[in-house]
Amino acid sequence: MTRPNDSDDRLTETNSPTESTLDTDSERDPLFARIPRRDFMKAGAATGAMASLAGCTGLLGGDESTSLEDVKTDVKPGDHDDYYAFLSGGHTGEIRVYGLPSMRQLMRIPVFGRESARGYGYDDRTSEMLEDAGGYSWGDTHHPRVSQTDNDYDGRWAFVNDKANGRMARINLKYFETDAIVDIPNQQGTHGACCLLPDTKYVFGVGEFRVPMPNDGQDLTDPENYTSVIAAINPETMNVEWEVLVDGNMDNGDGGKEGRWFFTTGYNSEHATTQSEMSSSDTDWVKAFDVPAIEEAVEAGEYDEMNGVPVVDGTRDSALNEGDRPIVRYIDVSKSPHGVSVTPDGQYAIASGKLDPTATVIDIETLAEADDPNESIVGRPRLGMGPLHTAYDGRGHAYTTLFIDSQVVKWDIEAAVEASEESTDPVIEKIDVHYNPGHLIASESYTADPQGDWLISLNKLSKERFLPVGPMHPENDQLIYIGDDEEGMSLVKDTPSYAEPHDASIVSAEKLDPAKVYDPEDYDEEFVDTEDVDISREDGRVHVKMYSTRNEFGFEEVTVTEGDEVTMTVTNIEQTPDILHSIAIPEHDINMKLAPQETREVTFTADEPGVYWMYCAFFCSALHLEMRSRLIVEPAE
């Protein structure tokens, strides 16, 4: 296989340690602390012109890898993909569903904002769900995570956070629909969304922004009294069971595989409010939460109740962090760490440096017994400029995004443990991505058994990779094949994406079993069959029950009086998959999608007399245009 620019000399730079440092620059800007001169020159190129389009560099043999030529890369029309990829939608407040390896977008799942094609946020059930979860008009999805049983995807749910408004949502993977949202008390900016494994006992919302606690108008101007919390959410009920106060801000998180530890990265150990102050310390923390110890504290009543939630004090000086079993262990890492992820075997938690070219490898097994949690740090490989997030292939390799270098670096985990600190020896190869990657995800990387074939790099910039579309450029999700340890990583596809994607989960298609039609038993709405149509009236309220099927609604016309509160319960009685209907009444801001066997309900006020056509907005048959009914609103007397 021929890859572009195999002779690129950056492998020599990456694998050759240099001792020269920019002490003067380090004093001026914390970004340059502990960065050798050669990497500084690379950083200037990466953040400026970013002209190099080099491909793979470096090779490593392996017995368990598979050649790219032996796997399916081109999904032909009518064929199905091997994987589902659930990608964050960022400011759209939705989840994007791709097929892999085609990178075709299969579906968009609205989560934190209204969406007309599905009628999401327009029918009574989903509009009430959004209203009860704070009533915000937008959200920012970051970290989709899929539920697991015994450390493997079980196909039940996906969860995703709202970075903007402090919420967590659950997506039902039988129907690929959001079915619950919780507005997390005492938390601003829910950055992480991660599960406690092996069996998704909790979904953790990782709070980022520090605020006074409780945030009731006291301590407004004293940042020392601000704090942030993690929230443990019951995945069945979506209730917040408890929260833990910590020092500093928090960022991303990941759960251990055995149910005890949950890890978050944290910055701003300075408890500051400005950028310069927040980056003045040489170190920050990875916080390791001892979940059973926290549960014992809650059971013993060692908490304060804030906004209806037990809040446990996990700050460094709290009484619960004294003695032989502190509930939160603070591990010193390079300043402003970003991503943290647990290896598939559950042995290590790996945190990325962001402002330091290293990653920190933490031995989870030794953490419980160590007098000093820093003793559990067993490796600190030097990876490159701006390491952010790490994924795994199941063959002992880690893959980390390098934001400033615009690369993904592949490295050997055990080699990093055995090497001296800041050694580049564990680095196997690097591949350029376009450009400035944030998150990345490998197929089933979050489970105990990654598949080790595909990796997606979610890049923040896409300069000149696509047709120009004005000043707001698309971002770039790039598919990389990682299954061949001998030939190295191979860039396979570019896929433009709308702002601003962050993270993803990749699940084998064999582990999901989406429904093709609805099961009426799954929802509370009353199924309306042909013999159930009815219009009832009482005290200015009208309840219309009708069905929809190809070419007709249950009533050819519905007459109400000006000022009536009208509730419409409508069922699509089709049983043929993929025959969608809707009921659209634009003048009343209604467009309610109805899939086969689905019932939806909407309530509105008929506040203007006149004739309003109710019609099907999904093309469903040759007589689609004729599928309509009249809503007649008579003037009030």
Coordinates of C-alpha atoms in Angstrom, one line a residue, residues 60-626:
L60 CA 4.8 -1.6 14.0
G61 CA 4.1 -5.3 13.3
G62 CA 1.3 -7.1 15.0
D63 CA -0.2 -10.6 14.8
E64 CA -3.8 -9.7 15.4
S65 CA -4.3 -6.9 12.9
T66 CA -6.1 -7.1 9.5
S67 CA -5.1 -5.5 6.3
L68 CA -7.3 -2.7 4.9
E69 CA -7.6 -4.7 1.7
D70 CA -9.3 -7.5 3.6
V71 CA -12.1 -5.4 5.2
K72 CA -15.2 -3.7 3.7
T73 CA -14.5 0.0 3.1
D74 CA -17.1 0.7 0.4
V75 CA -20.7 0.1 1.3
K76 CA -22.6 -0.3 -2.0
P77 CA -26.2 0.9 -2.5
G78 CA -28.6 -1.4 -0.7
D79 CA -25.9 -2.8 1.6
H80 CA -25.8 -2.2 5.3
D81 CA -22.9 -0.9 7.4
D82 CA -21.2 -2.9 10.1
Y83 CA -21.5 -0.2 12.8
Y84 CA -23.7 2.5 14.2
A85 CA -21.8 5.7 15.2
F86 CA -23.6 8.1 17.5
L87 CA -22.0 11.5 17.2
S88 CA -22.7 14.7 19.1
G89 CA -24.5 17.4 17.2
G90 CA -23.1 20.3 19.2
H91 CA -25.1 23.5 19.0
T92 CA -27.9 21.7 17.1
G93 CA -28.7 20.0 20.4
E94 CA -29.1 16.6 18.6
I95 CA -27.4 13.3 18.0
R96 CA -26.2 12.4 14.5
V97 CA -26.3 8.7 13.6
Y98 CA -23.8 7.5 11.0
G99 CA -23.3 4.1 9.5
L100 CA -19.7 2.9 9.4
P101 CA -17.6 2.5 7.3
S102 CA -19.8 4.4 4.8
M103 CA -20.0 7.5 7.0
R104 CA -23.5 8.0 5.6
Q105 CA -25.8 10.0 7.9
L106 CA -28.7 7.7 8.8
M107 CA -30.7 9.8 11.2
R108 CA -30.7 12.9 13.3
I109 CA -32.1 12.5 16.8
P110 CA -33.4 15.7 18.3
V111 CA -32.6 15.9 22.0
F112 CA -32.5 19.4 23.5
G113 CA -34.3 21.4 20.8
R114 CA -37.5 21.3 18.8
E115 CA -37.4 19.6 15.4
S116 CA -40.3 19.7 13.0
A117 CA -39.9 16.6 10.9
R118 CA -40.4 14.4 13.9
G119 CA -42.7 16.9 15.6
Y120 CA -40.3 16.8 18.5
G121 CA -41.2 19.5 21.0
Y122 CA -44.6 20.1 19.2
D123 CA -46.7 17.2 20.6
D124 CA -47.8 17.2 24.3
R125 CA -45.4 14.5 25.5
T126 CA -42.1 15.9 24.1
S127 CA -43.0 19.6 24.6
E128 CA -43.8 18.8 28.3
M129 CA -40.5 16.9 28.6
L130 CA -38.5 19.9 27.3
E131 CA -40.4 22.3 29.5
D132 CA -40.0 20.2 32.6
A133 CA -36.3 20.0 31.9
G134 CA -35.9 23.8 32.1
G135 CA -37.7 25.1 29.1
Y136 CA -34.5 26.2 27.4
S137 CA -34.7 27.0 23.7
W138 CA -31.4 25.3 22.8
G139 CA -28.7 22.8 24.0
D140 CA -25.2 21.8 23.2
T141 CA -24.6 18.0 23.0
H142 CA -21.1 16.8 23.6
H143 CA -20.6 13.2 24.8
P144 CA -22.9 10.4 23.6
R145 CA -22.5 7.2 25.7
V146 CA -24.3 3.9 25.1
S147 CA -25.5 1.7 28.0
Q148 CA -23.6 -1.4 28.8
T149 CA -24.1 -4.7 30.6
D150 CA -21.1 -6.7 31.7
N151 CA -18.9 -4.1 30.0
D152 CA -20.5 -4.6 26.6
Y153 CA -23.1 -2.5 24.7
D154 CA -26.6 -3.8 25.5
G155 CA -28.6 -1.8 23.0
R156 CA -31.0 -0.2 25.5
W157 CA -30.1 3.5 25.7
A158 CA -27.7 6.2 24.7
F159 CA -27.1 9.2 27.0
V160 CA -25.9 12.6 26.2
N161 CA -25.1 15.8 28.1
D162 CA -26.1 19.4 27.6
K163 CA -23.0 21.4 28.1
A164 CA -24.9 24.6 27.9
N165 CA -27.7 24.2 30.4
G166 CA -26.7 21.5 32.8
R167 CA -28.9 18.7 31.6
M168 CA -28.7 15.0 30.8
A169 CA -30.9 13.1 28.3
R170 CA -31.6 9.5 27.6
I171 CA -32.3 8.1 24.1
N172 CA -34.3 5.0 23.7
L173 CA -32.5 2.8 21.1
K174 CA -35.5 0.8 20.3
Y175 CA -37.0 3.8 18.6
F176 CA -34.0 6.1 18.4
E177 CA -35.9 8.8 20.3
T178 CA -35.2 10.9 23.3
D179 CA -37.5 9.7 26.1
A180 CA -36.2 11.5 29.2
I181 CA -34.3 14.6 30.2
V182 CA -33.2 15.7 33.6
D183 CA -32.3 19.3 34.6
I184 CA -29.5 18.6 37.0
P185 CA -29.8 20.6 40.2
N186 CA -26.7 22.5 41.5
Q187 CA -24.8 22.2 38.3
Q188 CA -23.9 24.6 35.5
G189 CA -22.3 23.3 32.4
T190 CA -22.6 19.5 32.3
H191 CA -19.5 18.8 30.4
G192 CA -19.0 15.0 30.8
A193 CA -21.5 12.2 30.3
C194 CA -20.2 8.8 31.3
C195 CA -21.4 5.5 32.8
L196 CA -20.3 3.6 35.8
L197 CA -19.6 0.1 34.6
P198 CA -19.8 -2.9 34.3
D199 CA -23.6 -2.5 34.2
T200 CA -24.4 1.2 33.8
K201 CA -25.3 1.6 37.5
Y202 CA -25.1 5.4 37.2
V203 CA -24.8 7.9 34.4
F204 CA -22.5 10.7 35.7
G205 CA -23.0 14.3 34.7
V206 CA -19.7 16.1 35.2
G207 CA -20.2 19.7 36.2
E208 CA -17.8 22.2 34.8
F209 CA -18.5 25.7 36.0
R210 CA -17.8 26.6 39.6
V211 CA -20.6 28.6 41.3
P212 CA -21.5 29.4 44.9
M213 CA -23.2 26.4 46.6
P214 CA -26.1 26.9 47.1
N215 CA -26.2 29.5 44.3
D216 CA -28.8 31.7 46.1
G217 CA -27.2 35.1 46.0
Q218 CA -24.6 34.6 48.7
D219 CA -20.8 34.6 48.1
L220 CA -21.3 36.2 44.7
T221 CA -17.8 37.8 44.4
D222 CA -15.6 35.3 46.3
P223 CA -14.4 32.5 44.0
E224 CA -12.9 30.6 46.9
N225 CA -16.4 29.8 47.9
Y226 CA -17.4 28.5 44.5
T227 CA -17.5 24.8 43.7
S228 CA -18.6 22.3 41.0
V229 CA -20.3 18.9 41.4
I230 CA -20.6 15.6 39.7
A231 CA -24.1 14.2 39.6
A232 CA -24.9 10.4 39.8
I233 CA -28.1 9.8 37.8
N234 CA -30.1 6.6 37.9
P235 CA -30.4 5.5 34.3
E236 CA -33.8 3.8 34.9
T237 CA -35.6 6.8 36.5
M238 CA -33.3 9.6 35.3
N239 CA -33.4 11.0 38.9
V240 CA -30.3 12.5 40.4
E241 CA -29.4 10.2 43.3
W242 CA -26.5 12.3 44.8
E243 CA -23.9 14.8 44.0
V244 CA -20.3 15.4 45.2
L245 CA -18.7 18.8 45.7
V246 CA -15.1 19.1 44.6
D247 CA -12.3 21.7 44.4
G248 CA -11.6 23.2 41.0
N249 CA -13.5 22.9 37.7
M250 CA -14.1 19.6 36.0
D251 CA -14.0 18.6 32.4
N252 CA -14.4 15.1 31.0
G253 CA -14.9 11.8 32.8
D254 CA -14.9 8.0 32.5
G255 CA -15.9 5.1 34.7
G256 CA -13.8 2.2 35.7
K257 CA -14.8 -1.3 34.6
E258 CA -15.4 -2.8 38.0
G259 CA -17.9 -0.4 39.6
R260 CA -15.7 1.3 42.2
W261 CA -13.9 4.3 40.5
F262 CA -15.0 7.2 38.4
F263 CA -12.5 9.6 37.0
T264 CA -12.7 13.2 35.9
T265 CA -10.1 15.7 34.7
G266 CA -10.1 19.0 36.5
Y267 CA -8.6 22.4 35.8
N268 CA -8.5 25.6 37.8
S269 CA -7.0 24.3 41.0
E270 CA -6.4 28.0 41.6
H271 CA -10.1 28.6 42.1
A272 CA -9.8 31.6 39.8
T273 CA -12.1 33.3 37.4
T274 CA -9.8 34.6 34.6
Q275 CA -7.8 32.7 32.0
S276 CA -4.4 33.9 33.3
E277 CA -5.2 33.1 36.9
M278 CA -6.7 29.7 36.0
S279 CA -3.5 28.6 34.3
S280 CA -1.0 30.0 36.8
S281 CA -0.3 26.7 38.6
D282 CA 2.1 24.1 37.3
T283 CA -0.3 21.2 38.0
D284 CA -4.0 20.4 38.2
W285 CA -5.8 17.2 39.1
V286 CA -7.4 14.0 38.0
K287 CA -10.1 13.3 40.5
A288 CA -10.8 9.7 41.4
F289 CA -14.3 9.2 43.0
D290 CA -14.6 6.1 45.2
V291 CA -18.3 5.4 44.4
P292 CA -19.1 2.8 47.1
A293 CA -17.5 5.1 49.7
I294 CA -19.7 8.0 48.5
E295 CA -22.8 5.7 48.7
E296 CA -21.9 4.8 52.3
A297 CA -21.6 8.5 53.2
V298 CA -25.0 9.2 51.7
E299 CA -26.5 6.2 53.5
A300 CA -25.0 7.5 56.8
G301 CA -26.6 10.9 56.2
E302 CA -23.2 12.6 55.8
Y303 CA -24.4 15.2 53.3
D304 CA -26.3 18.5 52.9
E305 CA -29.5 18.6 50.9
M306 CA -29.5 21.2 48.2
N307 CA -32.4 21.6 45.9
G308 CA -33.7 18.2 46.9
V309 CA -30.5 16.3 46.2
P310 CA -28.0 14.9 48.8
V311 CA -24.7 16.7 48.2
V312 CA -21.6 15.1 49.7
D313 CA -18.5 17.2 50.4
G314 CA -15.6 15.8 48.4
T315 CA -13.3 18.8 48.6
R316 CA -9.7 18.1 49.6
D317 CA -10.1 19.4 53.2
S318 CA -13.4 17.8 54.0
A319 CA -13.8 15.3 56.8
L320 CA -14.8 12.6 54.3
N321 CA -11.4 12.9 52.7
E322 CA -9.6 12.1 55.9
G323 CA -8.8 8.7 57.2
D324 CA -8.0 5.4 55.3
R325 CA -10.7 5.7 52.6
P326 CA -11.1 9.2 51.2
I327 CA -14.2 9.5 48.9
V328 CA -12.2 11.6 46.3
R329 CA -8.5 11.2 45.6
Y330 CA -6.8 14.1 43.9
I331 CA -4.0 13.1 41.6
D332 CA -1.5 15.7 40.5
V333 CA -1.2 16.0 36.7
S334 CA 0.1 18.6 34.2
K335 CA -1.9 21.8 34.2
S336 CA -5.3 22.0 32.6
P337 CA -5.7 18.3 31.7
H338 CA -8.5 17.5 29.3
G339 CA -9.7 14.0 28.4
V340 CA -9.5 11.0 30.7
S341 CA -10.4 7.4 29.6
V342 CA -10.1 4.0 31.1
T343 CA -8.3 1.2 29.2
P344 CA -10.4 -1.7 28.0
D345 CA -8.9 -4.1 30.6
G346 CA -9.8 -1.6 33.4
Q347 CA -6.1 -1.4 34.5
Y348 CA -5.3 2.2 33.7
A349 CA -6.9 5.6 33.5
I350 CA -5.1 7.8 31.0
A351 CA -5.4 11.6 31.2
S352 CA -4.2 14.0 28.4
G353 CA -2.1 17.0 29.1
K354 CA -3.5 19.6 26.8
L355 CA -1.0 22.3 27.8
D356 CA 1.7 19.7 28.2
P357 CA 2.9 17.2 25.5
T358 CA 2.4 14.2 27.8
A359 CA -0.3 11.9 28.9
T360 CA -0.5 10.6 32.5
V361 CA -1.1 6.8 33.0
I362 CA -2.7 6.0 36.4
D363 CA -2.6 2.4 37.7
I364 CA -6.2 1.9 39.0
E365 CA -5.4 -1.2 41.0
T366 CA -2.9 0.5 43.2
L367 CA -5.0 3.6 43.8
A368 CA -7.0 2.3 46.7
E369 CA -3.9 1.3 48.8
A370 CA -1.5 4.1 47.9
D371 CA -0.8 6.5 50.8
D372 CA -0.2 9.2 48.2
P373 CA -2.4 8.9 45.1
N374 CA 0.4 10.3 43.0
E375 CA 2.2 7.0 43.6
S376 CA -0.3 5.4 41.2
I377 CA 1.1 7.4 38.3
V378 CA 3.1 4.7 36.4
G379 CA 3.7 6.4 33.0
R380 CA 4.0 9.8 31.4
P381 CA 4.8 9.3 27.7
R382 CA 5.6 12.3 25.6
L383 CA 3.1 12.3 22.7
G384 CA 3.2 15.6 20.9
M385 CA 1.6 19.1 21.0
G386 CA -1.9 19.5 22.5
P387 CA -2.9 15.9 23.5
L388 CA -6.7 15.9 24.2
H389 CA -8.5 12.6 24.1
T390 CA -7.6 8.9 23.9
A391 CA -9.2 5.8 22.4
Y392 CA -8.2 2.1 22.2
D393 CA -8.0 -0.8 19.7
G394 CA -7.9 -3.8 22.1
R395 CA -4.4 -4.8 21.0
G396 CA -2.6 -2.7 23.7
H397 CA -2.5 0.5 21.7
A398 CA -3.8 3.9 22.6
Y399 CA -4.7 6.7 20.1
T400 CA -4.6 10.3 21.2
T401 CA -5.6 13.4 19.4
L402 CA -2.9 16.2 19.2
F403 CA -4.8 19.4 18.8
I404 CA -1.9 21.7 17.9
D405 CA 0.0 19.2 15.7
S406 CA -3.2 18.3 13.9
Q407 CA -2.4 14.6 14.3
V408 CA -3.6 11.4 15.8
V409 CA -0.7 9.5 17.6
K410 CA -0.7 5.8 18.1
W411 CA 1.3 4.6 21.1
D412 CA 1.9 1.4 23.2
I413 CA 0.4 1.5 26.7
E414 CA 2.7 -1.0 28.4
A415 CA 5.7 0.6 26.7
A416 CA 4.7 3.9 28.3
V417 CA 4.6 2.2 31.7
E418 CA 8.0 0.7 31.2
A419 CA 9.7 3.8 29.7
S420 CA 11.2 6.6 31.6
E421 CA 9.1 9.8 32.2
E422 CA 8.5 11.9 29.1
S423 CA 10.0 9.3 26.8
T424 CA 8.9 9.3 23.2
D425 CA 9.7 5.5 22.8
P426 CA 6.1 4.4 23.3
V427 CA 5.1 6.4 20.2
I428 CA 4.5 4.0 17.2
E429 CA 3.2 6.3 14.5
K430 CA 1.3 9.5 13.7
I431 CA -1.2 10.4 11.0
D432 CA -2.2 13.9 10.0
V433 CA -5.8 14.9 10.3
H434 CA -7.5 18.0 8.9
Y435 CA -7.4 20.0 11.2
N436 CA -7.1 20.4 15.0
P437 CA -8.8 17.3 16.3
G438 CA -10.7 17.4 19.5
H439 CA -12.3 14.0 20.3
L440 CA -11.8 10.7 18.6
I441 CA -13.4 7.3 19.0
A442 CA -12.5 3.8 18.0
S443 CA -15.0 1.1 17.3
E444 CA -16.4 -0.1 20.7
S445 CA -13.5 1.6 22.4
Y446 CA -15.5 2.3 25.6
T447 CA -16.2 -1.5 26.2
A448 CA -13.9 -4.2 27.5
D449 CA -13.5 -5.6 23.9
P450 CA -12.8 -2.9 21.3
Q451 CA -13.0 -4.1 17.7
G452 CA -9.8 -2.4 16.6
D453 CA -10.7 -1.6 13.0
W454 CA -12.2 1.9 12.7
L455 CA -11.4 5.3 14.3
I456 CA -13.2 8.6 13.8
S457 CA -11.3 11.8 14.4
L458 CA -13.6 14.7 15.0
N459 CA -11.7 17.7 13.8
K460 CA -12.5 21.3 14.6
L461 CA -11.3 22.8 11.3
S462 CA -11.7 21.7 7.7
K463 CA -9.8 24.4 5.8
E464 CA -10.2 23.8 2.0
R465 CA -11.2 20.2 2.4
F466 CA -14.7 20.9 1.0
L467 CA -16.5 23.2 -1.3
P468 CA -16.7 26.7 0.2
V469 CA -20.1 27.6 1.8
G470 CA -19.4 31.0 3.2
P471 CA -17.5 32.2 6.3
M472 CA -19.0 29.5 8.5
H473 CA -17.1 26.4 7.4
P474 CA -18.1 22.8 8.0
E475 CA -16.1 20.7 10.4
N476 CA -14.6 17.4 9.4
D477 CA -15.2 13.9 10.7
Q478 CA -12.4 11.7 9.3
L479 CA -12.6 7.9 9.2
I480 CA -9.2 6.2 9.8
Y481 CA -8.5 2.5 9.5
I482 CA -6.4 1.3 12.4
G483 CA -6.7 -2.5 12.0
D484 CA -3.4 -3.0 10.3
D485 CA -0.4 -2.7 12.7
E486 CA 2.1 -3.5 9.9
E487 CA 0.9 -1.0 7.3
G488 CA -0.1 1.6 9.8
M489 CA -3.1 4.0 10.0
S490 CA -4.9 4.9 6.8
L491 CA -7.1 7.9 6.2
V492 CA -10.2 6.6 4.4
K493 CA -12.8 9.3 4.2
D494 CA -13.7 12.9 5.0
T495 CA -17.2 13.8 6.1
P496 CA -18.3 17.4 6.6
S497 CA -20.3 18.1 9.7
Y498 CA -22.3 21.0 11.2
A499 CA -21.0 22.9 14.1
E500 CA -19.9 21.8 16.6
P501 CA -19.4 18.1 17.0
H502 CA -17.4 16.8 20.0
D503 CA -17.5 13.1 20.8
A504 CA -19.0 9.8 19.6
S505 CA -19.6 6.2 20.4
I506 CA -19.4 3.4 17.8
V507 CA -21.5 0.2 18.3
S508 CA -21.6 -3.0 16.3
A509 CA -24.9 -3.2 14.3
E510 CA -25.4 -6.7 15.7
K511 CA -25.9 -5.2 19.2
L512 CA -28.9 -3.0 18.3
D513 CA -32.3 -4.1 17.3
P514 CA -34.4 -1.0 16.5
A515 CA -38.1 -1.4 16.0
K516 CA -39.6 -1.0 12.5
V517 CA -43.0 -0.1 13.8
Y518 CA -44.2 1.1 17.2
D519 CA -45.5 -1.1 20.0
P520 CA -48.5 0.7 21.4
E521 CA -47.7 -0.8 24.8
D522 CA -44.6 1.3 25.1
Y523 CA -46.4 4.6 25.4
D524 CA -49.2 6.1 27.6
E525 CA -51.2 7.6 24.7
E526 CA -54.5 5.9 23.8
F527 CA -54.3 3.9 20.6
V528 CA -57.1 5.1 18.2
D529 CA -58.3 2.5 15.8
T530 CA -61.0 2.9 13.1
E531 CA -63.8 2.1 15.5
D532 CA -62.5 4.4 18.2
V533 CA -62.8 7.8 16.5
D534 CA -64.7 10.3 18.6
I535 CA -65.1 14.0 19.3
S536 CA -66.1 14.9 22.8
R537 CA -66.9 18.4 24.2
E538 CA -67.0 19.7 27.7
D539 CA -66.7 23.2 29.2
G540 CA -64.7 24.7 26.2
R541 CA -62.5 21.7 25.8
V542 CA -62.7 19.5 22.7
H543 CA -61.0 16.1 22.5
V544 CA -60.6 14.7 19.0
K545 CA -59.6 11.1 18.6
M546 CA -58.9 9.9 15.1
Y547 CA -56.7 7.7 13.0
S548 CA -54.5 8.3 9.9
T549 CA -53.9 5.9 7.1
R550 CA -53.0 6.2 3.5
N551 CA -55.1 8.9 1.9
E552 CA -57.4 9.8 4.8
F553 CA -57.8 10.9 8.4
G554 CA -60.5 9.6 10.7
F555 CA -62.6 12.7 10.2
E556 CA -63.1 14.7 7.0
E557 CA -63.8 17.8 9.1
V558 CA -63.6 18.8 12.7
T559 CA -65.7 21.8 13.9
V560 CA -64.8 23.7 17.1
T561 CA -65.7 27.1 18.5
E562 CA -63.4 30.1 18.8
G563 CA -61.5 29.9 22.1
D564 CA -61.9 26.1 22.5
E565 CA -58.9 24.2 23.9
V566 CA -58.5 21.4 21.4
T567 CA -56.7 18.1 22.1
M568 CA -56.0 15.8 19.1
T569 CA -55.0 12.2 19.7
V570 CA -54.0 10.7 16.4
T571 CA -52.8 7.1 15.6
N572 CA -51.1 5.9 12.4
I573 CA -52.8 2.6 12.0
E574 CA -50.5 1.4 9.2
Q575 CA -48.5 -1.7 9.9
T576 CA -46.2 -1.5 6.9
P577 CA -42.8 -0.3 7.9
D578 CA -41.6 3.1 6.6
I579 CA -45.1 4.5 5.8
L580 CA -45.1 7.7 7.8
H581 CA -47.9 10.2 8.1
S582 CA -48.2 13.4 10.0
I583 CA -50.9 15.9 10.9
A584 CA -49.8 19.4 10.1
I585 CA -51.8 22.5 11.0
P586 CA -49.3 25.3 10.2
E587 CA -51.5 28.2 11.5
H588 CA -51.4 26.5 14.9
D589 CA -47.7 25.6 14.7
I590 CA -48.4 21.9 14.6
N591 CA -46.5 19.2 12.6
M592 CA -46.8 15.9 14.4
K593 CA -45.0 12.9 12.9
L594 CA -46.8 9.5 13.0
A595 CA -44.8 6.4 12.3
P596 CA -46.7 3.0 11.8
Q597 CA -48.7 2.1 15.0
E598 CA -47.6 5.4 16.7
T599 CA -50.0 7.6 18.6
R600 CA -49.3 11.3 19.4
E601 CA -51.3 13.9 21.1
V602 CA -51.2 17.7 20.8
T603 CA -53.2 20.4 22.6
F604 CA -53.7 23.9 21.2
T605 CA -56.2 26.8 21.4
A606 CA -58.4 27.5 18.4
D607 CA -58.1 31.3 18.9
E608 CA -59.1 32.6 15.4
P609 CA -62.2 31.7 13.5
G610 CA -61.8 30.4 10.0
V611 CA -61.0 27.3 8.0
Y612 CA -57.7 25.6 8.6
W613 CA -56.5 22.6 6.5
M614 CA -55.1 19.7 8.4
Y615 CA -52.9 17.6 6.1
C616 CA -50.2 14.9 5.9
A617 CA -46.7 16.4 5.5
F618 CA -45.0 13.1 4.6
F619 CA -45.4 11.9 1.1
C620 CA -47.2 8.6 1.7
S621 CA -49.0 7.6 -1.5
A622 CA -50.1 8.7 -5.0
L623 CA -53.0 10.5 -3.3
H624 CA -50.8 12.2 -0.8
L625 CA -51.9 15.7 -1.7
E626 CA -55.6 14.7 -1.3

